[in-house]
One Martini backbone bead per residue (centre of mass of N, CA, C, O) as a GRO file, in nm:
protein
  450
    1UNK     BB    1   3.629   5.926  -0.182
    2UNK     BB    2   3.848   6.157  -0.222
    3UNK     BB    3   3.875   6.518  -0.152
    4UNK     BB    4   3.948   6.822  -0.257
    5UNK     BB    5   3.994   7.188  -0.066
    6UNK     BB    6   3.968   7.492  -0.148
    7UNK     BB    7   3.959   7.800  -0.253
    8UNK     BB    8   4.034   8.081  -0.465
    9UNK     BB    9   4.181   7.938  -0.649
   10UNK     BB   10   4.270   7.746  -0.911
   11UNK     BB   11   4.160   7.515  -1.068
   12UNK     BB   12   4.258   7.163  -0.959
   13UNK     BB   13   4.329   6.837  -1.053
   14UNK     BB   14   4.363   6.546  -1.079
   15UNK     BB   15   4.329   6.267  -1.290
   16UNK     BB   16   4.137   6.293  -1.559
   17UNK     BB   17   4.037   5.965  -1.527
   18UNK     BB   18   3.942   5.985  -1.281
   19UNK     BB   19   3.682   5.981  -0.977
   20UNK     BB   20   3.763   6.198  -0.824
   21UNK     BB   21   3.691   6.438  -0.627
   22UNK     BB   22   3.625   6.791  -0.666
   23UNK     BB   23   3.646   7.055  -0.395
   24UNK     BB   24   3.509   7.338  -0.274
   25UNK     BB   25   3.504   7.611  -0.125
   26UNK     BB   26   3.309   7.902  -0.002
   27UNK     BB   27   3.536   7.921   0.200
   28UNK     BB   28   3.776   7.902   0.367
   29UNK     BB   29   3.916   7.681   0.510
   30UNK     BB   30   3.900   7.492   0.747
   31UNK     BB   31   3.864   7.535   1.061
   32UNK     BB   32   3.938   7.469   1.434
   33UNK     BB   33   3.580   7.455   1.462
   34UNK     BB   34   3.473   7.306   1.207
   35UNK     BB   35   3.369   7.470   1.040
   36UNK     BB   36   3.131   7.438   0.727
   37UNK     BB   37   3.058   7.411   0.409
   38UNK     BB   38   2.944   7.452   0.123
   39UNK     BB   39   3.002   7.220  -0.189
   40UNK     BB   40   3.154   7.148  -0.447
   41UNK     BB   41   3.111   6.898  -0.709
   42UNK     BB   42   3.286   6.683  -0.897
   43UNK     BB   43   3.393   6.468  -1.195
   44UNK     BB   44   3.681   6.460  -1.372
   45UNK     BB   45   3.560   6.238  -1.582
   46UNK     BB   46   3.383   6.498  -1.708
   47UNK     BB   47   3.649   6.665  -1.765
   48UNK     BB   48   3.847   6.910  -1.900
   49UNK     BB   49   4.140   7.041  -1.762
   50UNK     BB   50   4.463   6.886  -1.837
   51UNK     BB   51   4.373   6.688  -2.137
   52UNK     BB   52   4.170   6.517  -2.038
   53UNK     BB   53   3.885   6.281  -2.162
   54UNK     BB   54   3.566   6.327  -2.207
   55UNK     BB   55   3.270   6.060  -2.181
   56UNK     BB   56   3.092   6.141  -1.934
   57UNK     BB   57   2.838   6.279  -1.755
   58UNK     BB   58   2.728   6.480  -1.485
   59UNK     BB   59   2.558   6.340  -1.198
   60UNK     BB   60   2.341   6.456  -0.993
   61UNK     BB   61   2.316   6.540  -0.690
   62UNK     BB   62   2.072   6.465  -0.459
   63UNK     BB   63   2.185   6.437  -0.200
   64UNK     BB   64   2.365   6.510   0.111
   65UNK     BB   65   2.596   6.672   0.256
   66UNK     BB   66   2.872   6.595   0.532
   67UNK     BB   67   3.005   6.746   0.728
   68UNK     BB   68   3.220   6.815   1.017
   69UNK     BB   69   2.977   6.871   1.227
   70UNK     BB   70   2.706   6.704   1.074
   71UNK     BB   71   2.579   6.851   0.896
   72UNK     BB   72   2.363   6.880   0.623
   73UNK     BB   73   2.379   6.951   0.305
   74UNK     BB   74   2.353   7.030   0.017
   75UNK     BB   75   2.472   6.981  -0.351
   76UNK     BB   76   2.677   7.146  -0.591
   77UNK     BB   77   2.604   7.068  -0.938
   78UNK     BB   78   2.781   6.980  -1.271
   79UNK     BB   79   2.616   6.965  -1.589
   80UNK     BB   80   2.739   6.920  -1.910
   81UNK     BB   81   2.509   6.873  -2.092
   82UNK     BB   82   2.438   7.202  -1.983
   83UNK     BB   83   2.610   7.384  -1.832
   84UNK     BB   84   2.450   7.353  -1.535
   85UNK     BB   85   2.455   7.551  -1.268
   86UNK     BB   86   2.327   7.462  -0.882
   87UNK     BB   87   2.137   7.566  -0.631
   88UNK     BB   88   1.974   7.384  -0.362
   89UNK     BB   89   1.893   7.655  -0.148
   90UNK     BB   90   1.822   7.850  -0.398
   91UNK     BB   91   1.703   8.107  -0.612
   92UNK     BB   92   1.960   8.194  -0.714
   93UNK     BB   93   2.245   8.236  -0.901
   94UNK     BB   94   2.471   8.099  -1.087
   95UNK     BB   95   2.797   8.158  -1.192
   96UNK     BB   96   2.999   8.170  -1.514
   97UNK     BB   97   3.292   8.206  -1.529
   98UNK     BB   98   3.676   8.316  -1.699
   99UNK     BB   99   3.744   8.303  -1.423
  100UNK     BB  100   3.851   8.262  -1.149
  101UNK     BB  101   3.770   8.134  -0.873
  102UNK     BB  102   3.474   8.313  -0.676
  103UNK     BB  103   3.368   8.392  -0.370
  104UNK     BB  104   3.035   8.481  -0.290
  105UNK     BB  105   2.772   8.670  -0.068
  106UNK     BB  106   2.413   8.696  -0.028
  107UNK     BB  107   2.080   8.806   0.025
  108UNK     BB  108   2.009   8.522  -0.143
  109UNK     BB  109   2.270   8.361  -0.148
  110UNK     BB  110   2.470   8.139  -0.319
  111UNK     BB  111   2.803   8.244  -0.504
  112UNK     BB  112   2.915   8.085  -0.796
  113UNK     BB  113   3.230   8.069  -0.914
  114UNK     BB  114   3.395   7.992  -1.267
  115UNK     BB  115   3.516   7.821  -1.519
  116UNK     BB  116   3.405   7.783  -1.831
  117UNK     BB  117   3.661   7.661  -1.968
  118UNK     BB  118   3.640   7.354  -1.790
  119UNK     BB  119   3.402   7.272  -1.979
  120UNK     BB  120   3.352   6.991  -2.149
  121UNK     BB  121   3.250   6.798  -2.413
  122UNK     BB  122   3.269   6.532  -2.546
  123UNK     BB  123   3.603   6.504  -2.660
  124UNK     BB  124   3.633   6.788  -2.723
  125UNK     BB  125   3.469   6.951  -2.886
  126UNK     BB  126   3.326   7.123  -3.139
  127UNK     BB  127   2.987   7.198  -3.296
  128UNK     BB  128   2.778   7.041  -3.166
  129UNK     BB  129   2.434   6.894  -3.192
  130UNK     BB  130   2.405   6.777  -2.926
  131UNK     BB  131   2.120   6.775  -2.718
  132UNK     BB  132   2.208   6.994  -2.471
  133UNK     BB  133   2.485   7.111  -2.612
  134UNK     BB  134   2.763   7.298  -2.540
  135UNK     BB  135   3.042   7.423  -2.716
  136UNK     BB  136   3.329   7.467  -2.806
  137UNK     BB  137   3.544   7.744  -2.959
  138UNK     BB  138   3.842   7.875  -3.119
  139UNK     BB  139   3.656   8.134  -3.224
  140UNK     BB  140   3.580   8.208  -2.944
  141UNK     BB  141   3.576   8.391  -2.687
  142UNK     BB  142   3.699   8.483  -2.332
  143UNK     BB  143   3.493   8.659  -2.291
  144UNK     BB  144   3.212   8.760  -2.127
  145UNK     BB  145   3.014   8.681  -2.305
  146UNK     BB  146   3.048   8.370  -2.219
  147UNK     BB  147   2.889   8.439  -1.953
  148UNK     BB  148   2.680   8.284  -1.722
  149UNK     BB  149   2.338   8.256  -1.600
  150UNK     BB  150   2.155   8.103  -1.426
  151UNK     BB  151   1.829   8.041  -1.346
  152UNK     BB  152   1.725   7.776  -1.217
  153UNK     BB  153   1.680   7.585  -0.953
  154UNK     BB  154   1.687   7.343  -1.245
  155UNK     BB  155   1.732   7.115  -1.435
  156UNK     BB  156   1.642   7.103  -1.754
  157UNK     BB  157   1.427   7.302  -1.877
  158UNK     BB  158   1.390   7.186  -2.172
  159UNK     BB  159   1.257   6.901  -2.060
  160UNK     BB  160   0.952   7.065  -2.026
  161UNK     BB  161   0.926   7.034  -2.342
  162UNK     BB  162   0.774   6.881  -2.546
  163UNK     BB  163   0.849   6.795  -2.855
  164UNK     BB  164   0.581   6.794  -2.985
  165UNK     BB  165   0.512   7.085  -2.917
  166UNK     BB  166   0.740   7.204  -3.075
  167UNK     BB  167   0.692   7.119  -3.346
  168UNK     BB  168   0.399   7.261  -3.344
  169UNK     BB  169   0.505   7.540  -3.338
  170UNK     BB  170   0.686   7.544  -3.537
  171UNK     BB  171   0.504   7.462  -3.774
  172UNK     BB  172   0.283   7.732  -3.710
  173UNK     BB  173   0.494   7.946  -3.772
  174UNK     BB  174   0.552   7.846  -4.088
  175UNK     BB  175   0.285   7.859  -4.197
  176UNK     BB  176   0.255   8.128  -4.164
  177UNK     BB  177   0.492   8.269  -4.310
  178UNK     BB  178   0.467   8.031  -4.554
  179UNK     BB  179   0.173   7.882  -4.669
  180UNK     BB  180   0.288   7.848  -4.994
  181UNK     BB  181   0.488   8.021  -5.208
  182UNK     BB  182   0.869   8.010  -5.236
  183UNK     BB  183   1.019   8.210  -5.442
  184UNK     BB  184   1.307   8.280  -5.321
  185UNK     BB  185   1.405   8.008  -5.351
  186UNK     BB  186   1.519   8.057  -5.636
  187UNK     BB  187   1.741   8.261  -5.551
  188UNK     BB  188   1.923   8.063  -5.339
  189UNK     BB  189   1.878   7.789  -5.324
  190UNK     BB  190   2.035   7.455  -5.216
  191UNK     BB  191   2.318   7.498  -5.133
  192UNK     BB  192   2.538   7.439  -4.888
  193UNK     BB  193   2.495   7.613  -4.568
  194UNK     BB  194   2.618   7.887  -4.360
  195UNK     BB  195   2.550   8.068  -4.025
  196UNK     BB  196   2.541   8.318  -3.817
  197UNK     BB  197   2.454   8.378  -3.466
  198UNK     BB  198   2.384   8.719  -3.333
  199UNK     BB  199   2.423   8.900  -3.055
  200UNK     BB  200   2.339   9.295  -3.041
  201UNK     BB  201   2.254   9.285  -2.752
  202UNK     BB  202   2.162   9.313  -2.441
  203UNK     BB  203   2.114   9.008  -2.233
  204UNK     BB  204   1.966   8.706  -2.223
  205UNK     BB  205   1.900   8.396  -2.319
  206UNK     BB  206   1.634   8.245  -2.517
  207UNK     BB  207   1.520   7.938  -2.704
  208UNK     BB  208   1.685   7.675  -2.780
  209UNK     BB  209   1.468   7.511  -2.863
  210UNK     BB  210   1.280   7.609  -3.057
  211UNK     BB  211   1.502   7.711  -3.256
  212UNK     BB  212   1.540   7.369  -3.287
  213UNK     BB  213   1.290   7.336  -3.408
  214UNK     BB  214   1.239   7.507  -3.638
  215UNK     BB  215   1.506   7.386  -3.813
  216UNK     BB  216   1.418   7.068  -3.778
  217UNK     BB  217   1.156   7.151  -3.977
  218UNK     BB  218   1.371   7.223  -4.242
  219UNK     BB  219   1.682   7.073  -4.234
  220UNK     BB  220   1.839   7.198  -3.951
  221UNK     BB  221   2.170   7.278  -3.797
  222UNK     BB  222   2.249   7.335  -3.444
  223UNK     BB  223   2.509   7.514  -3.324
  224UNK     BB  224   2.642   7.571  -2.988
  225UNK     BB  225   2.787   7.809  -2.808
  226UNK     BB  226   2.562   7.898  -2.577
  227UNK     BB  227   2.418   7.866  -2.355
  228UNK     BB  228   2.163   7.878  -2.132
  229UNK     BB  229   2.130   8.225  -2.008
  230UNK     BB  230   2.320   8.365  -2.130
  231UNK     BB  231   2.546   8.641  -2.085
  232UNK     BB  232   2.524   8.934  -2.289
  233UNK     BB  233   2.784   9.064  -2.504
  234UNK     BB  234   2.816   9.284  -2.746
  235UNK     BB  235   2.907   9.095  -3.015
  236UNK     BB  236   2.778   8.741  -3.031
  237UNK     BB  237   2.830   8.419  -3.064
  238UNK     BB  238   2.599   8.187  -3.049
  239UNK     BB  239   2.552   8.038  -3.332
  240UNK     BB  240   2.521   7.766  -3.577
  241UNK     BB  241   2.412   7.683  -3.939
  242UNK     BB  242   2.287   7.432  -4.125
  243UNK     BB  243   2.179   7.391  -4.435
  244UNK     BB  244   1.969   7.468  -4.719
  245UNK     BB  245   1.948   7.724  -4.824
  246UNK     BB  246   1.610   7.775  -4.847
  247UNK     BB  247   1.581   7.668  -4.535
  248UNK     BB  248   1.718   7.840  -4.410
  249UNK     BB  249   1.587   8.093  -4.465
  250UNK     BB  250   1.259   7.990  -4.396
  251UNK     BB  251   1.357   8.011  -4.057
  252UNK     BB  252   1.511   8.299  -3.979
  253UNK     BB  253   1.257   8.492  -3.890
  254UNK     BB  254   1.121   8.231  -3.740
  255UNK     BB  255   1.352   8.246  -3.495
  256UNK     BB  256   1.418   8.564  -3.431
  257UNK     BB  257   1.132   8.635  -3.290
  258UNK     BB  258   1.176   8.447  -3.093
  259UNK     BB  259   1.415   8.506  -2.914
  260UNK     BB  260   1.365   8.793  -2.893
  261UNK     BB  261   1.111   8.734  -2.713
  262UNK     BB  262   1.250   8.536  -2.495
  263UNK     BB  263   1.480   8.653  -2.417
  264UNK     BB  264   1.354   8.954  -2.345
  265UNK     BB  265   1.184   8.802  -2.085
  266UNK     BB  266   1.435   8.720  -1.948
  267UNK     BB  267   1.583   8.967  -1.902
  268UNK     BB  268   1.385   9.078  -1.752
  269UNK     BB  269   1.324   8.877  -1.497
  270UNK     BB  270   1.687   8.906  -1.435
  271UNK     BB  271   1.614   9.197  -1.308
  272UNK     BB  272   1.351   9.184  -1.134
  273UNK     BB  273   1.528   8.967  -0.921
  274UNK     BB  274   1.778   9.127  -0.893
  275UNK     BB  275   1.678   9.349  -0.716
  276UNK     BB  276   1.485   9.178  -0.485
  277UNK     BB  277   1.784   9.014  -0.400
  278UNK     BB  278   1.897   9.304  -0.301
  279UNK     BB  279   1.686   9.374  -0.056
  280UNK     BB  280   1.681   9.041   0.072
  281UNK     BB  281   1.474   8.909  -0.042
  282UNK     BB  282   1.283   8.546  -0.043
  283UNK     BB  283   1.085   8.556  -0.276
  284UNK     BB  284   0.856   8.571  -0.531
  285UNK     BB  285   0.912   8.619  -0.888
  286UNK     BB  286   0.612   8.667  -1.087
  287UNK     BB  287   0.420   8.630  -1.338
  288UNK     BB  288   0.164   8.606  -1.564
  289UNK     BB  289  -0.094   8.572  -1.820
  290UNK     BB  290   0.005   8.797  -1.961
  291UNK     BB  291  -0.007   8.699  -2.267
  292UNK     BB  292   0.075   8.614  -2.641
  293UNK     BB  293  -0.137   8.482  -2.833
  294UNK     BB  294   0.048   8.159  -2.877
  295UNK     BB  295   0.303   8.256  -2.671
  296UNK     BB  296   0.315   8.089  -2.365
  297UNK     BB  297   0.549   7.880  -2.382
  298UNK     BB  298   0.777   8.085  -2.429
  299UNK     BB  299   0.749   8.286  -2.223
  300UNK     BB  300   0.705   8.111  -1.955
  301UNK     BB  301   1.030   8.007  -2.038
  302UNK     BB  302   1.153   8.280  -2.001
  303UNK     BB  303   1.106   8.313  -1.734
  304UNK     BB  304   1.284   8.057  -1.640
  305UNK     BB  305   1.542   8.141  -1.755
  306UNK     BB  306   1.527   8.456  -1.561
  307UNK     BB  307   1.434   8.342  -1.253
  308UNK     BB  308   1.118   8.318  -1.244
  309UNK     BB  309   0.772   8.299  -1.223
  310UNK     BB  310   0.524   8.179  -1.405
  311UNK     BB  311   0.290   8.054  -1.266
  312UNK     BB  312   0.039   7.993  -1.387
  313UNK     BB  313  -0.065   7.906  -1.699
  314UNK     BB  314  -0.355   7.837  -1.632
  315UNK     BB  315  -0.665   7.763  -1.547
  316UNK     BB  316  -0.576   7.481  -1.413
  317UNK     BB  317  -0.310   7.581  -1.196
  318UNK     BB  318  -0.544   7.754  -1.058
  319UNK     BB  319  -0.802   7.906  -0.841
  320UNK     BB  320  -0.877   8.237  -0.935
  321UNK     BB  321  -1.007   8.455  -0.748
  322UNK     BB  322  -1.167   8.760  -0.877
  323UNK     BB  323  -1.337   9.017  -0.903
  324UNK     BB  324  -1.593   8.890  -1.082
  325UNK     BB  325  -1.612   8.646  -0.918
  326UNK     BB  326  -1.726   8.786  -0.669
  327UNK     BB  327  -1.944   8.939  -0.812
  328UNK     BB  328  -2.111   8.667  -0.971
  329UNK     BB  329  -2.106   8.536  -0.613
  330UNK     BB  330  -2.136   8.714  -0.369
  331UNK     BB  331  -1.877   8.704  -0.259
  332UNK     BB  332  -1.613   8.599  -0.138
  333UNK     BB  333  -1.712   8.355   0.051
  334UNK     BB  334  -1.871   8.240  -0.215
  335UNK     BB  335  -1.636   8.200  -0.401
  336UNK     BB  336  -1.411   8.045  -0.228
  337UNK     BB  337  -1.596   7.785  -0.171
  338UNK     BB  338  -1.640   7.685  -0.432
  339UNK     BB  339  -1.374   7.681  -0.517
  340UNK     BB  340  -1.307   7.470  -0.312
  341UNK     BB  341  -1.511   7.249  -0.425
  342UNK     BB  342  -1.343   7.252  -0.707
  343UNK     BB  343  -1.046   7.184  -0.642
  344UNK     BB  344  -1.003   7.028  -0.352
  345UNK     BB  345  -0.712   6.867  -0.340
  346UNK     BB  346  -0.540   6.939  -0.634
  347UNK     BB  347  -0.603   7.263  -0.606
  348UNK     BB  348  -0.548   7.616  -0.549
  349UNK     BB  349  -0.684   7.891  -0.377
  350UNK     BB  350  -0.723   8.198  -0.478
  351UNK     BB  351  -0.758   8.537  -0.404
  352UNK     BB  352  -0.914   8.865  -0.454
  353UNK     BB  353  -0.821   9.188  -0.282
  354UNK     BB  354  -0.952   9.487  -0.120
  355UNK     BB  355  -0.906   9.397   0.186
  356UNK     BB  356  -0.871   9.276   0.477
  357UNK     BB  357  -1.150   9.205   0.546
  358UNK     BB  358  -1.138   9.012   0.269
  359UNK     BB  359  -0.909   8.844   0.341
  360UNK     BB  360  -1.023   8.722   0.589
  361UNK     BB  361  -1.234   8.591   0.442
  362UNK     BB  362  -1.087   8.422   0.228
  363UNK     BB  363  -0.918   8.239   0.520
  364UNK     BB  364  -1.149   8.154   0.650
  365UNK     BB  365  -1.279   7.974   0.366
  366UNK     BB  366  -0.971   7.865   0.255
  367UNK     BB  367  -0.792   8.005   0.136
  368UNK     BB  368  -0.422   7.976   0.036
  369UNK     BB  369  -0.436   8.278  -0.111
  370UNK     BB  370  -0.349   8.624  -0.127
  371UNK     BB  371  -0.468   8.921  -0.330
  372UNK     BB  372  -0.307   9.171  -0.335
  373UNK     BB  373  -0.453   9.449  -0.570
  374UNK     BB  374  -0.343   9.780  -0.597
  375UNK     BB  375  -0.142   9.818  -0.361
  376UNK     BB  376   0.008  10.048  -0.154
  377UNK     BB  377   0.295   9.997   0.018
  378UNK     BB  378   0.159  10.141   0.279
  379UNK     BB  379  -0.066   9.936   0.245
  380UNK     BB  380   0.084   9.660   0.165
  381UNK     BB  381   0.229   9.613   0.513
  382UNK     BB  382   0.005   9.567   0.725
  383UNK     BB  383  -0.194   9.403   0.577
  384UNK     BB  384  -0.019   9.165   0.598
  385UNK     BB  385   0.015   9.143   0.862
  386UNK     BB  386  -0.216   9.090   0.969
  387UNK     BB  387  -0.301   8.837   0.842
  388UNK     BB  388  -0.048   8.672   0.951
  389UNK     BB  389  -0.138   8.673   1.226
  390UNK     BB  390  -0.389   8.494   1.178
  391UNK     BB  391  -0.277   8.303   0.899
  392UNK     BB  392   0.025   8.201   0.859
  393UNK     BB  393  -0.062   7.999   0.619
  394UNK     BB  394  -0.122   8.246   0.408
  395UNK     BB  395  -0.019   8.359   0.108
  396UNK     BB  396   0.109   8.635  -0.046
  397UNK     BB  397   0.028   8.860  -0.263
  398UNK     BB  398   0.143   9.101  -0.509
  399UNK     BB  399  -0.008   9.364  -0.730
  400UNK     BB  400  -0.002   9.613  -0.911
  401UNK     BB  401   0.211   9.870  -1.035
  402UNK     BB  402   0.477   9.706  -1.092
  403UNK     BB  403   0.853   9.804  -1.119
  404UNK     BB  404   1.152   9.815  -1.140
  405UNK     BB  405   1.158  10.066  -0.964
  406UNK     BB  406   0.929   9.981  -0.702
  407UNK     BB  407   0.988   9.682  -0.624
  408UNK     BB  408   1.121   9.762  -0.320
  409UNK     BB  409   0.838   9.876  -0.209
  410UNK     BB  410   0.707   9.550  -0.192
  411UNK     BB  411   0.937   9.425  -0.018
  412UNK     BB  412   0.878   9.184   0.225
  413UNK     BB  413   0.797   8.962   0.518
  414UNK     BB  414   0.497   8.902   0.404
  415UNK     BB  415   0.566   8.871   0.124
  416UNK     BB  416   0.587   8.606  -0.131
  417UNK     BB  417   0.468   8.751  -0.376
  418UNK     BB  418   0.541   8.904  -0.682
  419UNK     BB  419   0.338   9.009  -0.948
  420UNK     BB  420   0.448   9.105  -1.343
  421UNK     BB  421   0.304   9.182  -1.645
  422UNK     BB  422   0.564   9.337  -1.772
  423UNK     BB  423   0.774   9.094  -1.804
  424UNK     BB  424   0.575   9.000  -2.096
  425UNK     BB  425   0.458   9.275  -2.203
  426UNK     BB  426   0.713   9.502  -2.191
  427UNK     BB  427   0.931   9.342  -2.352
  428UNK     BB  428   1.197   9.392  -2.500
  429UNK     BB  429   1.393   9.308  -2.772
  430UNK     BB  430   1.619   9.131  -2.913
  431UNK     BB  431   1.924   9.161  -3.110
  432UNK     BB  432   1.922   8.965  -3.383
  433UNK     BB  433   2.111   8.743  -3.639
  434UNK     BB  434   2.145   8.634  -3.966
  435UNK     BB  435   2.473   8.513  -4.130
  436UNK     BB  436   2.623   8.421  -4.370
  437UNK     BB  437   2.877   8.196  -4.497
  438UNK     BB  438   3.160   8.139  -4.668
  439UNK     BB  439   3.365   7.837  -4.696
  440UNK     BB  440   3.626   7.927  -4.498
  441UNK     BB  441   3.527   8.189  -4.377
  442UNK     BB  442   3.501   8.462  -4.179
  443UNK     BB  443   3.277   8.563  -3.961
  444UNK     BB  444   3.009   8.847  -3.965
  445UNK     BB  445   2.794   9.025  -3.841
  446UNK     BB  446   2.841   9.172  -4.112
  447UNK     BB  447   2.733   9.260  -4.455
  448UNK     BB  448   3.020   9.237  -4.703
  449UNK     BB  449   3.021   9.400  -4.995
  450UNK     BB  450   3.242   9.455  -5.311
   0.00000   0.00000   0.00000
């Protein structure tokens, strides 16, 4: 099929029911040197863009596009059901904007900006309910509010989420809630109601599949406004829920505690990404352990849909020799050795160490990584720069005193990891509302009685 190539002009289709791709062209027209860019590819056939009607969704291109020149380049494509563009080359933010396309590059690599107003979910509906699907509607405004910003180069992060676990962490949200008997109850009644989720603070939206998970725990249905990911600007409609009032009651403060944490620990991720690719840095911005016991599933996804890295998730997914495992192994060499016989082919070991000498020992013993561990940043730069000249392929990870101020004097050519505990304990939340509204009344963020 033929492409169609522009600049920076307004995105414009063929014929909306055709299959033609339109392609987008990352900077001018190719030249007469034949240089060729990468290329954003659609398929208008699931675009509404001209009054067209979408019918099914774009599936995602895993092949690599051949350019003029010759070379193969990923695709960059953009998935309706989830409302979520990819950038296959970095792990840099594709951002979603409700202004005309512009291109822009970055020393993080590729970003691609487009109209978020021309991507409708099927039939052009809006305030559909279906899982991953977010709609459109005439009441949303298209100002920035609206404006998204990807996470994870990796399509349908809700994915990652069993069914079966987020049922089980809702239910068991709501049964610490209201463990007995809910008088309150009796207060609102059973009568069929709808209120609107508002977001009221700045930062990154995280959570929507959790929400929905427990709202369908009480027999309420939500339809989303807003993708996984976008940035917010307050004051923000978020979303819809809908259900027998004292469902939706009963689901609302423990659907809002979840947002407001796991939103909160993905705006703090999106912020410290975001300064780390500020300074040129291509390596990786990673969570720890330090999650809040019980809700480790929530905070490490609310990491990676802020674009940072979860790190390993549990004691199963990384063999992380730390500094008490050395002290009651007798030593680094004796500590990586068992760890490396414990770990065998299926898991990698780090270890921890606090200077050069014990790095070697490490390298030496089999670590496949080495965590300098509270080095400043004068001295975590030399000290990598030696190990990497020795054993070229361990990689460094740096951690312990790092903060959103200082994380700039971290990054460098040898450090491969920075890992920030406060990405998860620091976060602070953001401020959501869950308000009621009479059906056919225009909703307002804050409820007024007269």
């Amino acid at each position: 099929m033929t492409g169609k190539t522009m600049a920076t002009s307004p995105l414009e289709t063929t014929n909306g029911t055709s299959g033609t791709p339109v392609s987008m062209a990352t900077s001018p027209l190719e030249t007469s040197s034949g240089t060729s860019k990468l290329l954003l590819t659609m398929a208008t056939s699931s675009l509404e863009i001209s009054g067209g009607t979408s019918r099914s969704p774009v599936t995602m291109a895993t092949s690599s596009l051949e350019t003029s020149s010759g070379t193969r380049e990923p695709l960059v494509t953009t998935a309706t059901n989830s409302l979520k563009t990819i950038n296959m080359t970095s792990g840099s933010p594709v951002i979603m904007k409700t202004s005309s396309p512009e291109i822009s590059k970055g020393t993080s690599g590729l970003l691609v900006t487009m109209p978020a107003t021309s991507l409708k979910t099927p039939m052009g509906t809006s305030g559909s309910t279906s899982p991953g699907v977010t709609t459109s509607s005439p009441n949303i405004s298209t100002n920035p509010t609206c404006n998204a910003i990807l996470s994870l180069s990796l399509p349908g992060l809700a994915h990652l989420l069993p069914p079966a676990t987020l049922a089980a962490l809702a239910d068991s949200w709501l049964r610490e809630d209201c463990p007995g008997l809910n008088y309150v109850a009796l207060v609102s009644g059973t009568a069929p109601s709808q209120a609107v989720l508002w977001a009221k603070s700045p930062g990154v939206l995280a959570g929507r599949p959790f929400f929905d998970a427990i709202f369908a725990q009480v027999n309420c249905q939500v339809s989303w406004f807003l993708p996984e990911g976008s940035k917010l600007v307050p004051v923000a409609k978020v979303a819809e829920v809908q259900g027998p009032a004292h469902c939706l009651l009963l689901g609302e403060r423990v659907a809002l505690n979840m947002l407001a944490r796991c939103s909160g620990v993905a705006s703090m991720a999106a912020a410290a990404v975001e300064i780390a690719r500020g300074t040129g840095w291509a390596g990786h911005v990673a969570g720890t352990r330090k999650t809040t016991p019980g809700f480790r599933l929530v905070e490490k996804y609310g990491l990676l849909v802020g674009g940072a890295a979860a790190h390993r998730y549990d004691l199963g997914g990384l063999v992380m020799v730390k500094d008490n495992h050395v002290m009651a192994a007798g030593g680094v060499k004796k500590a990586v050795r068992a760890a490396r016989r414990a770990a065998d082919f299926a898991l990698k070991v780090e270890v921890e160490c606090s200077s050069l000498q014990e790095a070697v020992e490490g390298a030496e013993a089999g670590a496949d990584l080495v965590l300098l561990d509270n080095f400043r940043p004068e001295e975590l730069h030399p000290t990598a720069a030696a190990l990497k000249a020795q054993f070229p392929s361990v990689s460094v990870e740096a951690s312990g005193g790092v903060t959103l101020d200082n994380l700039p004097q971290f990054c460098g050519p040898h450090i491969d990891v920075i890992s920030l505990g406060m990405l998860t304990q620091a976060a602070p939340a953001l401020d959501f509302s869950l308000k009621l509204f009479a059906e056919g009344a225009t909703p307002v963020p804050h409820t007024h009685r007269s």
